[in-house]
Amino acid sequence: MAPVIRVKDLTQGNGQKNILDGLSFEVYGGECFGLFGVRGAGKTALLHILAGIDRFKSGSVEILGCDIRKSEAFKRRLGLVTQERSLFRDLNVYENLEFISVLKNTEKENVLAAVKRFELEDFLGEPVGTLDAGIYQRLSLACALLNMPRLLIADDLISDVDTYSRHVISRELKTFLSGGGTCVWGFSRIEFCAEMNRIGWLENGSLTLYTPRDASEQWDSRLRSPERQNGDDDD
Amino acid sequence: MMMIRQCLAIMRREFFYMWRDKGLRCILLAGPLLGLLLFYATYSARVLKDIPTAIADLDRSGASLELARDIRNTENLKVVACPDSFDELNELIKNGKAVVGIVIPENYGKDVSLHRQTRVEVIVDGSNMIYATNAASAALSVTRTLGARTGINTLVARGIQPLQAKEAYQSVDFREEAWFNPALNYACFIVLALALNIWQQCCTLAACMTIVGETGAGSWYQIKSLGLSKFKLFFSKSAAQVITFMVISLPVFFLAFVIFKIPLRCGFPVFFLFNLAFVIALHSVGTLASGIARNAVNSTRFGMLVALPSFILSGYTWPLEAMPHYLQVIVKILPQTWYFQGINFLTFKNPDWAFMTRFFLAFFAIAAACYGAAAVIVSRRL
């Protein structure tokens, strides 16, 4: 099976320091790939490259069979939830869904279905700037999934989100994955790794692959190590 | 079909953006209208009448009193004081209580009766240029009439028939006639231009947000991840902005031409088309600024740097021909120069298409250059 994402020798940096230093990995269809790292590890930089937002220094990135330096065709089958609030501030909840659905060239029925699935009925007229984190993330994911993408890129999807919104988001994410969708999910709290199939641990510009259990154990062993106890804590 | 649907959605969102931004909405809606109302109120007198005048009659003869009476009856001069000495007159002008000072010398009556040359001094306060020009013009018309009458009387006294004396003085009849604005009405000349200056400044401010306003917001990530064509995005945004700029100008034009009766010699469709061409050129300058600038604040600064002095530099109030040659060349890069020059022609003279073509071409060239440069910057940077 051809990978949905194929990254080879990816290097990204500003000035002399490389944030991403020759990364190579692949993500397969139906997989939920967790991208773990402490703050400043370069998760957002990598996710922005995968989403085609930022250019990169060297290497190659193929998404859904497209070399992203040559073609943007993969973006038609992409959904994105960013760490920073990135919905249209000047529009309310419904207008955001409607506007993004037009830009993604999807039908209005998808908007109505998304409102229902993400339980946004009570917030449709609210400006997005005033939404609680949980509702905002539900809306962000709803917008990202409007075009029924094959690949979802999500950065910090459920951090600081209320329990009910987390439940709605997890439910819809599972539905998306069970339908054959692929997800790359950036996160910095190790307890979330249970929701994923594989973990890519990003540290000092390099990526190490783990199973969720191994990643969790690795984190625990680091916390127990003398250096950490001496206060060298990243997060 | 998809493309049209997306363009309309982007335009709709741009309208929402401009409408929901309270500050921007107030500036765009109220700025030009308020400007027009204030400027119209300021120039409501239309011409400067009742220019404060002081007459220092140092002679106090019958002839000097007659001269003072004639000056009192003049249309635009208002005698506010009759000082007894030159020094008093000097004080009145210094204090701003009089703008015109007329000094009738001692022995004026005697010299006139003996048909000897005499000199009546007319002093104008030059510290306020507008006042000074009007005062000088008003004083000149009085002194010329009175001078001619005195000359005719002198000839009659020397035995020449009154009719012959009159003909001798009027053998060359210099007749002044102001075309296009016969009353030299300030309101007709300056009010619309000042209001449109406010309008173009507001439009420049908004246009300076075209690119940086989008790329500086978090939603830029969404746009980039959607793979939306930058041309489609910025073309649709620009179209919405240009439509908005034209719409906000309509109440200004209605108020100016219909309510305040400011003359418009050309037809409204031509005037509207001219404004549309200008708005596109102006928007291109703002778009370029927003492409070059790293953030919204810098873009606004750049826009204001262009928009604020452009009216003065346009040659509307001070002729372009009187500026240094290098400056004449530089200011022609700005669309405002062509605009205010063109506005003057269109409102007062109704020139033909052949004449106005150069203005439209200038707008086209500016728009092509600025949009082109902005497109290159956007494609390289974003």
Short mmCIF file of N, CA, C and O in Angstrom, two decimals, chain A residues 57-111:
data_model
loop_
_atom_site.label_atom_id
_atom_site.label_comp_id
_atom_site.label_asym_id
_atom_site.label_seq_id
_atom_site.Cartn_x
_atom_site.Cartn_y
_atom_site.Cartn_z
N LYS A 57 13.61 23.79 3.48
CA LYS A 57 14.97 24.03 2.98
C LYS A 57 15.38 22.97 1.95
O LYS A 57 15.77 23.29 0.83
N SER A 58 15.29 21.70 2.36
CA SER A 58 15.70 20.63 1.44
C SER A 58 14.99 19.33 1.79
O SER A 58 14.33 19.23 2.83
N GLY A 59 15.15 18.35 0.94
CA GLY A 59 14.47 17.07 1.11
C GLY A 59 13.25 17.00 0.20
O GLY A 59 13.06 17.86 -0.64
N SER A 60 12.46 15.95 0.42
CA SER A 60 11.25 15.85 -0.40
C SER A 60 10.08 15.40 0.46
O SER A 60 10.24 14.65 1.44
N VAL A 61 8.90 15.91 0.11
CA VAL A 61 7.67 15.55 0.81
C VAL A 61 6.63 15.19 -0.24
O VAL A 61 6.34 15.99 -1.13
N GLU A 62 6.12 13.98 -0.11
CA GLU A 62 5.05 13.55 -1.01
C GLU A 62 3.80 13.31 -0.19
O GLU A 62 3.85 12.59 0.81
N ILE A 63 2.72 13.91 -0.61
CA ILE A 63 1.45 13.68 0.09
C ILE A 63 0.42 13.24 -0.93
O ILE A 63 0.23 13.91 -1.97
N LEU A 64 -0.21 12.12 -0.65
CA LEU A 64 -1.20 11.54 -1.56
C LEU A 64 -0.65 11.45 -2.99
O LEU A 64 -1.34 11.77 -3.96
N GLY A 65 0.60 11.13 -3.08
CA GLY A 65 1.25 10.95 -4.37
C GLY A 65 1.73 12.23 -5.03
O GLY A 65 2.29 12.20 -6.12
N CYS A 66 1.52 13.40 -4.37
CA CYS A 66 1.94 14.69 -4.97
C CYS A 66 3.23 15.15 -4.32
O CYS A 66 3.33 15.16 -3.07
N ASP A 67 4.19 15.55 -5.13
CA ASP A 67 5.37 16.24 -4.61
C ASP A 67 4.89 17.65 -4.25
O ASP A 67 4.53 18.43 -5.14
N ILE A 68 4.89 17.97 -2.97
CA ILE A 68 4.22 19.22 -2.57
C ILE A 68 4.97 20.48 -3.02
O ILE A 68 4.43 21.57 -2.95
N ARG A 69 6.19 20.30 -3.51
CA ARG A 69 6.89 21.46 -4.07
C ARG A 69 6.42 21.75 -5.49
O ARG A 69 6.59 22.86 -6.00
N LYS A 70 5.85 20.74 -6.13
CA LYS A 70 5.45 20.91 -7.53
C LYS A 70 3.94 21.06 -7.72
O LYS A 70 3.50 21.62 -8.71
N SER A 71 3.18 20.52 -6.78
CA SER A 71 1.73 20.53 -6.99
C SER A 71 1.00 20.78 -5.67
O SER A 71 1.47 20.38 -4.60
N GLU A 72 -0.12 21.47 -5.79
CA GLU A 72 -0.94 21.71 -4.61
C GLU A 72 -2.22 20.89 -4.67
O GLU A 72 -3.15 21.12 -3.90
N ALA A 73 -2.25 19.92 -5.59
CA ALA A 73 -3.48 19.13 -5.80
C ALA A 73 -3.88 18.38 -4.53
O ALA A 73 -5.08 18.18 -4.29
N PHE A 74 -2.89 18.02 -3.70
CA PHE A 74 -3.20 17.26 -2.47
C PHE A 74 -4.08 18.06 -1.51
O PHE A 74 -4.77 17.50 -0.67
N LYS A 75 -4.06 19.40 -1.65
CA LYS A 75 -4.80 20.24 -0.70
C LYS A 75 -6.31 20.08 -0.84
O LYS A 75 -7.06 20.39 0.08
N ARG A 76 -6.74 19.57 -1.99
CA ARG A 76 -8.17 19.32 -2.17
C ARG A 76 -8.66 18.20 -1.26
O ARG A 76 -9.84 18.08 -0.99
N ARG A 77 -7.70 17.33 -0.84
CA ARG A 77 -8.09 16.18 0.00
C ARG A 77 -7.46 16.29 1.39
O ARG A 77 -7.15 15.30 2.03
N LEU A 78 -7.27 17.55 1.81
CA LEU A 78 -6.59 17.81 3.08
C LEU A 78 -7.52 18.58 4.03
O LEU A 78 -8.30 19.42 3.59
N GLY A 79 -7.41 18.27 5.31
CA GLY A 79 -8.10 19.05 6.33
C GLY A 79 -7.07 19.52 7.34
O GLY A 79 -6.11 18.79 7.62
N LEU A 80 -7.25 20.73 7.89
CA LEU A 80 -6.23 21.26 8.79
C LEU A 80 -6.86 21.89 10.03
O LEU A 80 -7.80 22.68 9.94
N VAL A 81 -6.31 21.52 11.18
CA VAL A 81 -6.64 22.22 12.43
C VAL A 81 -5.31 22.73 12.98
O VAL A 81 -4.40 21.93 13.24
N THR A 82 -5.21 24.04 13.11
CA THR A 82 -3.92 24.61 13.54
C THR A 82 -3.88 24.80 15.06
O THR A 82 -4.94 24.83 15.71
N GLN A 83 -2.68 24.96 15.57
CA GLN A 83 -2.52 25.22 17.00
C GLN A 83 -3.04 26.63 17.33
O GLN A 83 -3.77 26.82 18.28
N GLU A 84 -2.65 27.58 16.48
CA GLU A 84 -3.12 28.96 16.63
C GLU A 84 -4.55 29.04 16.09
O GLU A 84 -4.89 28.32 15.16
N ARG A 85 -5.37 29.87 16.69
CA ARG A 85 -6.75 30.01 16.19
C ARG A 85 -6.70 30.57 14.76
O ARG A 85 -6.15 31.65 14.54
N SER A 86 -7.26 29.81 13.82
CA SER A 86 -7.08 30.22 12.43
C SER A 86 -8.39 30.29 11.64
O SER A 86 -8.37 30.37 10.42
N LEU A 87 -9.50 30.30 12.37
CA LEU A 87 -10.75 30.50 11.63
C LEU A 87 -10.91 31.99 11.35
O LEU A 87 -10.15 32.81 11.87
N PHE A 88 -11.90 32.33 10.54
CA PHE A 88 -12.05 33.72 10.11
C PHE A 88 -12.74 34.52 11.21
O PHE A 88 -13.94 34.37 11.46
N ARG A 89 -11.96 35.40 11.83
CA ARG A 89 -12.42 36.13 13.01
C ARG A 89 -13.62 37.02 12.72
O ARG A 89 -14.42 37.30 13.59
N ASP A 90 -13.69 37.51 11.50
CA ASP A 90 -14.75 38.45 11.18
C ASP A 90 -16.08 37.75 10.86
O ASP A 90 -17.07 38.41 10.59
N LEU A 91 -16.07 36.41 10.86
CA LEU A 91 -17.30 35.67 10.54
C LEU A 91 -17.77 34.91 11.78
O LEU A 91 -16.96 34.55 12.63
N ASN A 92 -19.07 34.65 11.84
CA ASN A 92 -19.56 33.85 12.96
C ASN A 92 -19.41 32.35 12.66
O ASN A 92 -18.86 31.98 11.61
N VAL A 93 -19.92 31.52 13.56
CA VAL A 93 -19.70 30.06 13.44
C VAL A 93 -20.26 29.54 12.11
O VAL A 93 -19.56 28.87 11.35
N TYR A 94 -21.53 29.87 11.84
CA TYR A 94 -22.15 29.34 10.63
C TYR A 94 -21.46 29.90 9.37
O TYR A 94 -21.22 29.16 8.41
N GLU A 95 -21.14 31.19 9.41
CA GLU A 95 -20.50 31.81 8.24
C GLU A 95 -19.14 31.19 7.96
O GLU A 95 -18.74 31.03 6.80
N ASN A 96 -18.41 30.82 9.03
CA ASN A 96 -17.13 30.15 8.84
C ASN A 96 -17.32 28.82 8.12
O ASN A 96 -16.62 28.52 7.16
N LEU A 97 -18.30 28.05 8.61
CA LEU A 97 -18.56 26.75 7.98
C LEU A 97 -18.96 26.94 6.52
O LEU A 97 -18.47 26.23 5.62
N GLU A 98 -19.84 27.88 6.30
CA GLU A 98 -20.35 28.13 4.95
C GLU A 98 -19.22 28.62 4.02
O GLU A 98 -19.07 28.13 2.89
N PHE A 99 -18.42 29.57 4.53
CA PHE A 99 -17.35 30.15 3.71
C PHE A 99 -16.31 29.08 3.35
O PHE A 99 -15.91 28.93 2.19
N ILE A 100 -15.89 28.32 4.37
CA ILE A 100 -14.87 27.29 4.12
C ILE A 100 -15.43 26.20 3.21
O ILE A 100 -14.72 25.67 2.35
N SER A 101 -16.71 25.92 3.36
CA SER A 101 -17.28 24.88 2.48
C SER A 101 -17.28 25.35 1.02
O SER A 101 -17.04 24.55 0.11
N VAL A 102 -17.51 26.63 0.80
CA VAL A 102 -17.46 27.15 -0.58
C VAL A 102 -16.02 27.09 -1.10
O VAL A 102 -15.77 26.67 -2.23
N LEU A 103 -15.08 27.50 -0.25
CA LEU A 103 -13.68 27.47 -0.69
C LEU A 103 -13.21 26.04 -0.95
O LEU A 103 -12.36 25.79 -1.79
N LYS A 104 -13.79 25.09 -0.20
CA LYS A 104 -13.43 23.68 -0.41
C LYS A 104 -14.31 23.04 -1.48
O LYS A 104 -14.16 21.85 -1.76
N ASN A 105 -15.22 23.85 -2.02
CA ASN A 105 -16.10 23.41 -3.08
C ASN A 105 -16.92 22.18 -2.67
O ASN A 105 -16.97 21.18 -3.38
N THR A 106 -17.53 22.31 -1.51
CA THR A 106 -18.41 21.20 -1.07
C THR A 106 -19.85 21.70 -1.01
O THR A 106 -20.11 22.90 -1.10
N GLU A 107 -20.76 20.78 -0.83
CA GLU A 107 -22.18 21.12 -0.83
C GLU A 107 -22.62 21.66 0.52
O GLU A 107 -21.99 21.41 1.55
N LYS A 108 -23.73 22.38 0.49
CA LYS A 108 -24.28 22.96 1.72
C LYS A 108 -24.71 21.86 2.71
O LYS A 108 -24.69 22.08 3.93
N GLU A 109 -25.09 20.72 2.17
CA GLU A 109 -25.53 19.61 3.03
C GLU A 109 -24.41 19.22 3.99
O GLU A 109 -24.67 18.83 5.14
N ASN A 110 -23.18 19.33 3.53
CA ASN A 110 -22.03 18.99 4.39
C ASN A 110 -21.97 19.92 5.60
O ASN A 110 -21.59 19.51 6.70
N VAL A 111 -22.34 21.18 5.37
CA VAL A 111 -22.32 22.15 6.47
C VAL A 111 -23.36 21.75 7.52
O VAL A 111 -23.07 21.69 8.72
#
